[in-house]
Coordinates of C-alpha atoms in Angstrom, one line a residue:
X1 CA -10.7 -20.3 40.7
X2 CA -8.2 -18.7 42.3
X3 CA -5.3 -19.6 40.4
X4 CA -7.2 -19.1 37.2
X5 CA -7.0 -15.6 35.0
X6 CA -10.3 -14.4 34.6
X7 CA -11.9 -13.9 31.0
X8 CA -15.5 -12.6 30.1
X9 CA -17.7 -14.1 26.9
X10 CA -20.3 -12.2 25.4
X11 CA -23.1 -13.8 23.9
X12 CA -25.6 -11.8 21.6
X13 CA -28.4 -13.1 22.6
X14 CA -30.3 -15.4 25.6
X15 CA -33.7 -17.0 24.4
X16 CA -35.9 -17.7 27.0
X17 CA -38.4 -20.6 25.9
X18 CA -35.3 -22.4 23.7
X19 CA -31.8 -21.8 22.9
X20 CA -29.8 -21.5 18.9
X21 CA -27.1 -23.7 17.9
X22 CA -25.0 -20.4 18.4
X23 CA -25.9 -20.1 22.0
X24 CA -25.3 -23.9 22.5
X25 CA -21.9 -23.7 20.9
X26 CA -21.2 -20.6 22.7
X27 CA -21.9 -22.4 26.4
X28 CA -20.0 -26.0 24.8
X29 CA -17.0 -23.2 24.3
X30 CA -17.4 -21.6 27.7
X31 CA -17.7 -25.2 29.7
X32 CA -14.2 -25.9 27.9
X33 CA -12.3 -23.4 28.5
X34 CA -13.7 -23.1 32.2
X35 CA -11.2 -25.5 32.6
X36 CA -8.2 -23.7 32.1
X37 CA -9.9 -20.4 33.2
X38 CA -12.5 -18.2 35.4
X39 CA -14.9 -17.7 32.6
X40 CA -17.9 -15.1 33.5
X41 CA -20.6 -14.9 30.5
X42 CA -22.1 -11.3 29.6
X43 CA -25.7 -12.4 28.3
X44 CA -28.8 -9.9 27.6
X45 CA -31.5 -11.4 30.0
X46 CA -32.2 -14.8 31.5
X47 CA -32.6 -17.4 29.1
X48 CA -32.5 -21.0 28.8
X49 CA -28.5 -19.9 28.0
X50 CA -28.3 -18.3 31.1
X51 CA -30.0 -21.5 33.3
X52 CA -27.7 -24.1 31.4
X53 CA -24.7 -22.0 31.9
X54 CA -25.2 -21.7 35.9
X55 CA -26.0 -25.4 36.1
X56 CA -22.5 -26.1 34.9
X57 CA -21.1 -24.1 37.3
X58 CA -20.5 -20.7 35.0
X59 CA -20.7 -17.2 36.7
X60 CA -23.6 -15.5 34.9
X61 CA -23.4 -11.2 34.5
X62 CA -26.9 -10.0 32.6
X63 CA -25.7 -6.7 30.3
X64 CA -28.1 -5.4 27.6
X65 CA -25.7 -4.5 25.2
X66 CA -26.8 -3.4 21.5
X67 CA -26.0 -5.5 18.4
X68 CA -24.6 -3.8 14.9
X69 CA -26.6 -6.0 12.7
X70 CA -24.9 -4.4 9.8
X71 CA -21.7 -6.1 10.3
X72 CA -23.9 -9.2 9.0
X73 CA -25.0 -7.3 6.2
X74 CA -22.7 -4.1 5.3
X75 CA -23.9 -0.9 4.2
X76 CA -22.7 2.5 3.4
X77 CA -22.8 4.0 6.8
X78 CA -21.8 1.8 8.4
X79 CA -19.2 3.0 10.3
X80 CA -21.4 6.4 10.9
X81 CA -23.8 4.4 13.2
X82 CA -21.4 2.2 14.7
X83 CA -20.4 6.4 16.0
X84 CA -24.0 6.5 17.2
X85 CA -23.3 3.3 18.5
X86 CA -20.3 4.3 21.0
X87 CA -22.3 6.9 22.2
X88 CA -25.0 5.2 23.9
X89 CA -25.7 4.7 27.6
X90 CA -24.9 0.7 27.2
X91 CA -21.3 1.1 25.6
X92 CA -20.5 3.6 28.6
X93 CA -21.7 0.9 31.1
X94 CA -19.9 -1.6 29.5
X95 CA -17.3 -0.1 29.2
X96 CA -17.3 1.2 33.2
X97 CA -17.9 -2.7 33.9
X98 CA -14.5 -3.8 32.1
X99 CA -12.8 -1.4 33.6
X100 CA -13.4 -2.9 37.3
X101 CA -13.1 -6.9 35.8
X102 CA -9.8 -5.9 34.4
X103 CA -10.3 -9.7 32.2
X104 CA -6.9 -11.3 30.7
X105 CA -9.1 -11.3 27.4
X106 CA -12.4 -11.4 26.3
X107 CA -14.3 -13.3 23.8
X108 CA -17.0 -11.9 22.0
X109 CA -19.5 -14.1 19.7
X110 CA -20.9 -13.6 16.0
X111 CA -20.0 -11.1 14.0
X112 CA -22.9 -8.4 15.3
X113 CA -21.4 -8.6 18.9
X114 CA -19.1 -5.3 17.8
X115 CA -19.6 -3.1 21.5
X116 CA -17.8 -5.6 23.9
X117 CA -15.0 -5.7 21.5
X118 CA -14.6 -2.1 20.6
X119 CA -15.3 -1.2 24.6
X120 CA -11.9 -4.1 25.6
X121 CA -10.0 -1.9 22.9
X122 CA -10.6 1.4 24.3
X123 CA -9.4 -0.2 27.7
X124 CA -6.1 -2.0 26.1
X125 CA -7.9 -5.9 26.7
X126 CA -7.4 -8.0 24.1
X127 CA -10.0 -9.6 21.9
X128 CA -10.8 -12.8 20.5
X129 CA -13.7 -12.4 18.7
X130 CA -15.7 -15.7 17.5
X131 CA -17.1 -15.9 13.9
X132 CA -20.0 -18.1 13.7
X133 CA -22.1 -17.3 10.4
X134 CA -21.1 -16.3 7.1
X135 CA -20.9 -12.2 6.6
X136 CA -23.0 -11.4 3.1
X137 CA -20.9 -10.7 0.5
X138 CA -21.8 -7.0 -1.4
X139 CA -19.6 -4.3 -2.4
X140 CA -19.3 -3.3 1.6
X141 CA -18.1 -6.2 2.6
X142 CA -14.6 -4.8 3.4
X143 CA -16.3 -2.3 5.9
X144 CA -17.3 -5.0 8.4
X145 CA -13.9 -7.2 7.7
X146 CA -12.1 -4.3 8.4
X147 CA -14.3 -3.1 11.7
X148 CA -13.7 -6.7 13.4
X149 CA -9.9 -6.8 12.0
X150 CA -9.0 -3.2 13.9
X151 CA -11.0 -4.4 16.5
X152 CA -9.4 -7.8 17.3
X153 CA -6.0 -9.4 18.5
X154 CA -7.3 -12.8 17.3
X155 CA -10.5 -14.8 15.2
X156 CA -11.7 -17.8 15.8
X157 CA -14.1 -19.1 12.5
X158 CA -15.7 -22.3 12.8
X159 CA -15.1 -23.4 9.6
X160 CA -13.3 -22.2 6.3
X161 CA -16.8 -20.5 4.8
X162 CA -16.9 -18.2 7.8
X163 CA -13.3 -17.6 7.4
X164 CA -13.4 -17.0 3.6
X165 CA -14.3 -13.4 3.9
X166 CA -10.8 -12.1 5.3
X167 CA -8.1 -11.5 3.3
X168 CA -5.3 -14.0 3.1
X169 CA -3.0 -11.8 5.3
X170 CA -6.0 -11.5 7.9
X171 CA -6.2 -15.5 8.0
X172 CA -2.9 -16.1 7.9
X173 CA -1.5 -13.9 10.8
X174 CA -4.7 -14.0 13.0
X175 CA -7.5 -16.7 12.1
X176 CA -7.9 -20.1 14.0
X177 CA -10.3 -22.5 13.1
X178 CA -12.1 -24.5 15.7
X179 CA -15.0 -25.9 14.6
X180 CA -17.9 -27.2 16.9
X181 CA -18.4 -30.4 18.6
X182 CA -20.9 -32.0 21.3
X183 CA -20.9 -33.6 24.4
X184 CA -20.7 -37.7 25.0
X185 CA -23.1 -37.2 28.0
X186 CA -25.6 -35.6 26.8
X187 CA -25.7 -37.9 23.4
X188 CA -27.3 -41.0 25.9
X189 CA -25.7 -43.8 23.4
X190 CA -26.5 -46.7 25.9
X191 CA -30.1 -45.7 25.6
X192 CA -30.7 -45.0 21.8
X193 CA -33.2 -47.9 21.4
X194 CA -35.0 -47.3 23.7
X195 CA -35.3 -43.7 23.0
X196 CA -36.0 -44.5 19.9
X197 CA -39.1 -47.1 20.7
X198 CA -40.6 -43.8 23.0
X199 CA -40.2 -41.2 20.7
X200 CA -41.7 -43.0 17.9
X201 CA -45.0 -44.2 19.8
X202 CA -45.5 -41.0 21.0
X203 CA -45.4 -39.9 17.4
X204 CA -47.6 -42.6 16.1
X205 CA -45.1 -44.2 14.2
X206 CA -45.2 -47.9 13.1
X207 CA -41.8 -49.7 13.1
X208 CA -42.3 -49.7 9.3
X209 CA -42.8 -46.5 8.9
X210 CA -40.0 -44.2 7.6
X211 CA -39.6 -40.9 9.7
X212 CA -38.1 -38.5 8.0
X213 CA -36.9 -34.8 10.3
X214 CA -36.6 -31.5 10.1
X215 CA -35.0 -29.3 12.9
X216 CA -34.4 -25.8 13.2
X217 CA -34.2 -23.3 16.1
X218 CA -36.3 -20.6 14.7
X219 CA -38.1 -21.5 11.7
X220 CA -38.5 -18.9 8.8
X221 CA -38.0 -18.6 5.4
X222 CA -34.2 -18.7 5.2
X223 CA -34.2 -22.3 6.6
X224 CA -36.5 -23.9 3.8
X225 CA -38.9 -25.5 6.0
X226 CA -41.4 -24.6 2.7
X227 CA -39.0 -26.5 0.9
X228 CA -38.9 -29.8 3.0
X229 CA -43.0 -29.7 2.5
X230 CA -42.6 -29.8 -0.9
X231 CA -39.9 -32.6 -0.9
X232 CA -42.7 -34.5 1.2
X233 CA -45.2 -34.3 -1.9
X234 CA -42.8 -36.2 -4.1
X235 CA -41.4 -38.6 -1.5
X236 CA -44.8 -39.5 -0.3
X237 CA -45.5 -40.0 -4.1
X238 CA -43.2 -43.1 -4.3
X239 CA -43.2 -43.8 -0.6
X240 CA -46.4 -43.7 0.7
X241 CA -45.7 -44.7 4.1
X242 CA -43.5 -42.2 4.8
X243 CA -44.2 -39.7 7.8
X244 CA -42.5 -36.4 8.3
X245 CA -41.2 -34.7 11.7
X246 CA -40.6 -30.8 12.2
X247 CA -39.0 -29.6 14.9
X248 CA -38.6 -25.9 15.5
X249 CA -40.1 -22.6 17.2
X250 CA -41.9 -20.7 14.6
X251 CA -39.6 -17.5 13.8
X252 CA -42.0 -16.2 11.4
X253 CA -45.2 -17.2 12.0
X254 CA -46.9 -15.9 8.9
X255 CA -44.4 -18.2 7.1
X256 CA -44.8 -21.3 9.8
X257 CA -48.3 -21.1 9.1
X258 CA -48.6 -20.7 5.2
X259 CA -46.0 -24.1 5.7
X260 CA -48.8 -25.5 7.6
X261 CA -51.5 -25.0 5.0
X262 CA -49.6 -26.0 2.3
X263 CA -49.7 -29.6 4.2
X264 CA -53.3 -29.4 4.8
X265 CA -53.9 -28.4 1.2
X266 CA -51.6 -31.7 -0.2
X267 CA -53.7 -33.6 2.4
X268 CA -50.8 -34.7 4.2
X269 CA -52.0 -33.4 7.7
X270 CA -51.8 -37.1 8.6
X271 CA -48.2 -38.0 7.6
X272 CA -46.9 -34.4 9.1
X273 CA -45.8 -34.0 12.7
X274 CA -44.9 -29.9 14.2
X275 CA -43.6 -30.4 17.4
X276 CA -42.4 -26.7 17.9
X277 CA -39.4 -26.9 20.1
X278 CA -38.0 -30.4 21.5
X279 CA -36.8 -30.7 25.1
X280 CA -35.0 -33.4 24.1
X281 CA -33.1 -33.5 21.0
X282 CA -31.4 -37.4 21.3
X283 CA -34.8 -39.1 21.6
X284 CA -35.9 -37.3 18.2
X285 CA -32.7 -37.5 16.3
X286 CA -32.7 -41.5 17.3
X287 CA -36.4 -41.5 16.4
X288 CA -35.7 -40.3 12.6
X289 CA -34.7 -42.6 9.8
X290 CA -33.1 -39.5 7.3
X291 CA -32.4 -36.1 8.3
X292 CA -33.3 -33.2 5.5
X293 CA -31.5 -29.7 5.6
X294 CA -32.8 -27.5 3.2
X295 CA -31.4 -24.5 4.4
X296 CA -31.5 -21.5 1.6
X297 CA -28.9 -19.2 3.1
X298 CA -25.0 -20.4 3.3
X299 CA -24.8 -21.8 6.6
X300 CA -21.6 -21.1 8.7
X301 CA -21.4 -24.8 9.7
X302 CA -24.2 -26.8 9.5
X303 CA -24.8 -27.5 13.4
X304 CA -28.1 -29.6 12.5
X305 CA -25.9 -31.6 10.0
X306 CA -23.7 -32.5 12.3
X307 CA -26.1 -33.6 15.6
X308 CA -27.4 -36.0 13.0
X309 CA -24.9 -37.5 11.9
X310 CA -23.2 -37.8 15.3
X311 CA -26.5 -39.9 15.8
X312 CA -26.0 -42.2 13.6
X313 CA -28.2 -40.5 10.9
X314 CA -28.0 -40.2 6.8
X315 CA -28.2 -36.3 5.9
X316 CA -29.3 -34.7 2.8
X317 CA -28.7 -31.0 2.5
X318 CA -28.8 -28.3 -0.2
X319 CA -25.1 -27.8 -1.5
X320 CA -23.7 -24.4 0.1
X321 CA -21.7 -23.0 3.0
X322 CA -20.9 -25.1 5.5
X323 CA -23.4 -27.7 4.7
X324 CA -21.3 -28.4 1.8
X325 CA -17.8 -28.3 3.9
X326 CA -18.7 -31.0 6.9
X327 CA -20.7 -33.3 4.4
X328 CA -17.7 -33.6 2.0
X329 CA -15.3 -33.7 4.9
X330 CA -17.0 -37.1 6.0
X331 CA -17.2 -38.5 2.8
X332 CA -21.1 -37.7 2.4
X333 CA -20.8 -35.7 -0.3
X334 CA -23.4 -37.6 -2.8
X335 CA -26.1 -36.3 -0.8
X336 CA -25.9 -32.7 -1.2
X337 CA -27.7 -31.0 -4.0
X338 CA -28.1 -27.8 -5.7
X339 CA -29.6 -25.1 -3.7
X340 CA -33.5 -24.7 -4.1
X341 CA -33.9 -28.0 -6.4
X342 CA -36.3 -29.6 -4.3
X343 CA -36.8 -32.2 -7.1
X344 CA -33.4 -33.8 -6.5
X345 CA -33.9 -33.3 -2.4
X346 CA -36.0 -35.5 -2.6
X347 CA -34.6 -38.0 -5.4
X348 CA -32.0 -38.3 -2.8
X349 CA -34.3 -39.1 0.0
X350 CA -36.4 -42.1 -2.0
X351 CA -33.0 -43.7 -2.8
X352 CA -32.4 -43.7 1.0
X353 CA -35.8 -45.4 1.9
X354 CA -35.5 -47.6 -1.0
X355 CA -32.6 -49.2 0.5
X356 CA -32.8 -48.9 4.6
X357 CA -29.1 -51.2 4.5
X358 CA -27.4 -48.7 2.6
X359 CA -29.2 -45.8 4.6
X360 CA -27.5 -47.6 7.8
X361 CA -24.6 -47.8 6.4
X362 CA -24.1 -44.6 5.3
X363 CA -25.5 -43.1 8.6
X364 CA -22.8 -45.6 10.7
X365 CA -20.2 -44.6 8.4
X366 CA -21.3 -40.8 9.2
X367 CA -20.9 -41.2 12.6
X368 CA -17.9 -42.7 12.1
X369 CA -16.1 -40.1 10.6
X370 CA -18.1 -37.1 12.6
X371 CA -16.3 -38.4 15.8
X372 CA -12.7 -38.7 13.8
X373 CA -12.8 -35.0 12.8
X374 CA -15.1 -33.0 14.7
X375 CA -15.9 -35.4 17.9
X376 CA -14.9 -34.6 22.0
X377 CA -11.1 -35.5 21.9
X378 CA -10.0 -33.9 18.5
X379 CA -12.2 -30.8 20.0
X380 CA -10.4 -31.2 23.5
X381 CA -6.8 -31.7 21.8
X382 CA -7.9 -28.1 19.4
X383 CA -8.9 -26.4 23.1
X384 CA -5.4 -27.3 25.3
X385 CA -3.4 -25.9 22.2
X386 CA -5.4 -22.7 22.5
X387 CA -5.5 -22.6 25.9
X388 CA -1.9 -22.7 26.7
X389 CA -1.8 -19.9 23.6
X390 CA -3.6 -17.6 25.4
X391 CA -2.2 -18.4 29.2
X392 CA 1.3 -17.1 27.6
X393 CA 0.0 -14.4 25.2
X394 CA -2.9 -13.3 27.6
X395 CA -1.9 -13.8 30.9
X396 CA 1.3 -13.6 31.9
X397 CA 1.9 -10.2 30.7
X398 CA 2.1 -7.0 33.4
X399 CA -1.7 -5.7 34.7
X400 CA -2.5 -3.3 32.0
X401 CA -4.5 -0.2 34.5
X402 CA -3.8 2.7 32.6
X403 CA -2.9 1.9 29.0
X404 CA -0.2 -0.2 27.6
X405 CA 2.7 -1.3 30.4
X406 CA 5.9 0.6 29.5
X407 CA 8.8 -1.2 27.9
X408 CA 11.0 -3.3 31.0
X409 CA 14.5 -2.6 30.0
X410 CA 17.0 -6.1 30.5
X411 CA 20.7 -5.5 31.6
X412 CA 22.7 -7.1 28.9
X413 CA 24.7 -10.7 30.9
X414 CA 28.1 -9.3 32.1
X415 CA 30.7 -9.7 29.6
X416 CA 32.2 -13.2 29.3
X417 CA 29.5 -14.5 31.1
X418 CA 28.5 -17.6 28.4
X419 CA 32.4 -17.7 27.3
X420 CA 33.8 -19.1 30.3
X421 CA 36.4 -15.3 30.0
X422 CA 37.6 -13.9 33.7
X423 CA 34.9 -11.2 34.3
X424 CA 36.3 -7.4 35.7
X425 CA 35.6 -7.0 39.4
X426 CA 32.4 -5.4 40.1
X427 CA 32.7 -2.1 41.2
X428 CA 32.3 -1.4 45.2
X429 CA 28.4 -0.8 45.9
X430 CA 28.0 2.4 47.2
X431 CA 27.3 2.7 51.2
X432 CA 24.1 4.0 52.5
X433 CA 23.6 6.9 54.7
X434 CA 23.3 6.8 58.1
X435 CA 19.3 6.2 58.7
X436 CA 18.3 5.5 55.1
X437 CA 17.9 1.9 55.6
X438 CA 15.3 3.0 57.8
X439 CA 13.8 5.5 55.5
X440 CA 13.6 2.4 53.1
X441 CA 11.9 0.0 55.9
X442 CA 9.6 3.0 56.2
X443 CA 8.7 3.3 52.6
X444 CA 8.6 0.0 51.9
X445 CA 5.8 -0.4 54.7
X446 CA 3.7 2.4 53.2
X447 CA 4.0 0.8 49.8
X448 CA 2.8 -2.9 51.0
X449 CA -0.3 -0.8 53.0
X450 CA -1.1 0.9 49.9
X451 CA -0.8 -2.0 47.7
X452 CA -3.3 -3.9 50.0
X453 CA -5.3 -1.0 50.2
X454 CA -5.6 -0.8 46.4
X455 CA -5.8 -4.7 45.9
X456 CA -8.9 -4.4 48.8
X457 CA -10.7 -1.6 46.5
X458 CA -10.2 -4.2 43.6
X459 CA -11.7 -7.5 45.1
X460 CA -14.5 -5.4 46.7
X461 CA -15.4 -3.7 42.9
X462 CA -15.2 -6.8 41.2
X463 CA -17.7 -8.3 43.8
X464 CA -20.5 -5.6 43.5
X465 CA -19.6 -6.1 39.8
X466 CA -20.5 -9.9 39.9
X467 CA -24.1 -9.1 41.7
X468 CA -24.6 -6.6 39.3
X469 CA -24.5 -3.5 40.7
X470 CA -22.6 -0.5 38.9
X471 CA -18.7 0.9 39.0
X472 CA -18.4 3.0 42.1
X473 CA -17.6 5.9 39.5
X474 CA -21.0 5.4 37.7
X475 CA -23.0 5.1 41.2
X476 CA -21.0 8.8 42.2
X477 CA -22.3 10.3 39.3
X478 CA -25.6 9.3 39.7
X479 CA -25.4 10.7 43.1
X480 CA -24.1 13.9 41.7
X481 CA -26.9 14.1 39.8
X482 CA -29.6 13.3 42.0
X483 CA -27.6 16.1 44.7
X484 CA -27.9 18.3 41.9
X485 CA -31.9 17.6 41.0
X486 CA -32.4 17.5 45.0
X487 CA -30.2 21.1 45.3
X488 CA -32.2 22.9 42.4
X489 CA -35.9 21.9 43.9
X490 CA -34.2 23.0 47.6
X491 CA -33.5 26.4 45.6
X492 CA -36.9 26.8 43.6
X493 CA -39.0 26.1 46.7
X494 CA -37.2 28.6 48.7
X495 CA -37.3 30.9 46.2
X496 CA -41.1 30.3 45.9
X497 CA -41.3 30.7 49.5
X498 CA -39.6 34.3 49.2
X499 CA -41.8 35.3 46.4
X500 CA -44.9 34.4 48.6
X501 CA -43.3 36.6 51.5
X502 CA -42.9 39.6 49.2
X503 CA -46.1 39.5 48.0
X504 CA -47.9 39.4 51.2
X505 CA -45.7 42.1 52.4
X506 CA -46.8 44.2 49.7
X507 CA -50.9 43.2 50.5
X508 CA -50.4 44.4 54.0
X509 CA -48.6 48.0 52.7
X510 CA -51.5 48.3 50.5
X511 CA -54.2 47.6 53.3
X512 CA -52.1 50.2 55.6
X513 CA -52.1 52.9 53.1
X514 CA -56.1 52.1 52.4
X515 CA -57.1 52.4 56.6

């Protein structure tokens, strides 16, 4: 690690009982680049983010840092609170951390994660900040494109919808797309079969049975789950065999559960399956026959859409965002249909049981074309290009401590120098002084004792910042304060004490006078 700059990512959130496809595409990125660099990863709490990231060897720093929700969905005063914002006890502290970690760059993720990038400004660390969903478009849309333009040397979108919102100019001089990918170990191809044979009789589901899934991290109303229940009424209509798998933690459960009586009440309890949120995500992808995405809102890739499809799997989706981009991009674009017409969703379904061959084929042809564009190596080849960007942009530059480094002035190349032309005689270098030579050794030593000096202060900061604990500057101020606190009760009990003395002094005088 030695050899390798240092860079910090920020994720916005860390869920502890299961993780979002922005959280897994966040720790695919970090395990990538941890290649070519130290990577540390700011997360809220511990998570099932936080326990993946350590088992692949990522340093871990838990910050509870604020999110600016309305960058996702502008408003008028917007910029007001983001104010509000940089005046809170968490942008101070992480702002105090960057300072010690000194990172070559940082990386912030989604749109909302505003603080870690506006702190790395204020400290002259440059930003890449890491567009994952689309922003809603309204008449204040410009406030947030313009917040996370000022506040970024470079943005990486994972597809053209998330990019759309910026300005031509914006895209052009700093946008990269990357979009996401997976990893071949963890897809278990060798054992697809068999995981299929498990997963199915664990489901109760006959080899002639058609499952058809449903998966989403947190299910609510945005993700159509409602909508995939009643595609099931007409499929099962014409398909009565058909059984239906839904996989997701219930993000709103009064939603989740009118979903769940809706099924009761169509009397499809039997043909249903909620599984709430799968451990293992090949066994049920290999399990399914189709793969429904009904999503309502535009997606910023489609993450779901592609896992299936790396599998093997024919996907019908509702025709927006990123849905729309990665299915026409693989040549699957006959299965996408108009948002919220759930009669077509599932016209598109029955032709896909009615003919399991073509279903295959489509699904084979999927996969296909998945791994062309969006599989391991085109992702790898995407991550060296910018990689070495960064290593020259990033991190070769002159330790930024106090602000920008000052301009280093070049000698223009003596004259006749690339022209082969005699050169004038350099003039005779000056001779030193009797004893400055060793004024110099002398300097030089103190120089190379400070330097180590400072460089010791450095490692030792960055290692109380890596267990946690605050920037010496914070922890003086905090003992300041508690001197302070300590030095004002000293004071009010002695001056208690004092009181006490004068007033007994003055019950004795009165009991003299009295005898």
């Amino acid at each position: 690690m030695a050899d390798k700059a240092t860079i910090v990512l920020f994720s916005h959130v860390s869920n502890t009982h299961s993780i979002t496809g922005a959280e897994k595409l966040l720790l695919f990125f970090a395990r990538e680049l941890s290649l070519y660099f130290n990577c540390i990863l700011v997360a809220p709490q511990e998570g099932k983010l936080t326990r993946q990231a350590r088992k692949f060897g990522l340093n871990i720093q838990l910050m509870s840092i604020p999110l600016v929700y309305g960058i996702y969905t502008p408003y008028a005063g917007l910029e007001a609170d983001v104010r509000k914002f940089q005046e809170s006890k968490e942008y101070h502290e992480l702002t105090d951390w960057l300072a010690v970690m000194r990172p070559a760059f940082i990386i912030t993720s989604t749109c909302v994660h505003l603080l870690p990038a506006l702190a790395a400004k204020l400290l002259h660390i440059p930003v890449v900040w890491k567009i994952s969903e689309t922003i809603t478009e309204n008449e204040y849309t410009s406030i947030s494109v313009d917040l996370i333009h000022r506040n970024s040397d470079e943005i990486l979108a994972i597809s053209q919808t998330t990019a759309a919102c910026f300005p031509e100019y914006i895209r052009e001089s700093k946008v990269t797309q990357i979009p996401p990918s997976w990893n071949d170990q963890e897809m278990m191809v060798e054992a697809w079969s068999k995981l299929r044979g498990e997963r199915r009789r664990e489901l109760k589901v006959r080899p002639e049975e058609p499952l058809i899934g449903y998966i989403s991290s947190f299910i609510n109303k945005e993700k159509g789950l409602e909508h995939f229940v009643k595609m099931a009424v007409f499929v099962s209509a014409v398909h009565p065999k058909s059984k239906y798998l839904v996989i997701g933690t219930p993000g709103d459960k009064s939603y989740y559960e009118r979903c769940v009586r809706k099924v009761k009440l169509e009397g499809l309890t039997s043909r249903f399956k909620f599984v709430g949120y799968e451990e293992c995500l090949p066994a049920a992808y290999c399990a399914m026959d189709v793969l429904v995405v009904p999503s309502l809102i535009r997606e910023g890739f489609g993450m779901t859409a592609m896992e299936g499809m790396s599998f093997g799997k024919p996907v019908v989706a509702y025709d927006s965002g990123g849905l729309r981009e990665i299915l026409h991009t693989v040549g699957c674009g006959d299965y996408l249909v108009p948002a919220e017409n759930i009669e077509m969703l599932a016209e598109r379904v029955n032709t896909l049981l009615a003919a399991p061959g073509l279903a295959a084929a489509i699904g084979a042809q999927a996969r296909e074309y998945v791994n062309l564009i969006y599989g391991p190596v085109a992702y790898r080849a995407r991550m060296l290009g910018l990689a070495e960007r960064w290593s020259l942009r990033y991190c070769t530059a002159l330790p930024q401590l106090a602000g920008p480094p000052a301009a280093v002035a070049v000698p223009d190349p003596p004259v006749g120098e690339a022209t082969g032309e005699s050169k004038p005689a350099a003039p005779a270098a000056p001779q030193p002084r009797k004893g400055s030579a060793r004024r110099a050794a002398r300097l030089r030593r103190g120089k190379l004792r400070r330097g180590k000096l400072r460089r010791g202060r450095l490692r030792r900061a960055k290692s109380r910042a890596r267990r946690g604990e605050r920037p010496r500057a914070v922890r003086r101020a905090a003992r300041k304060r508690r001197s302070a606190v300590a030095a004002r009760r000293r004071g009010t009990a002695r001056g208690k004490r004092a009181r006490g003395g004068v007033r007994r002094g003055r019950r004795a005088g009165s009991r003299r006078k009295a005898a």
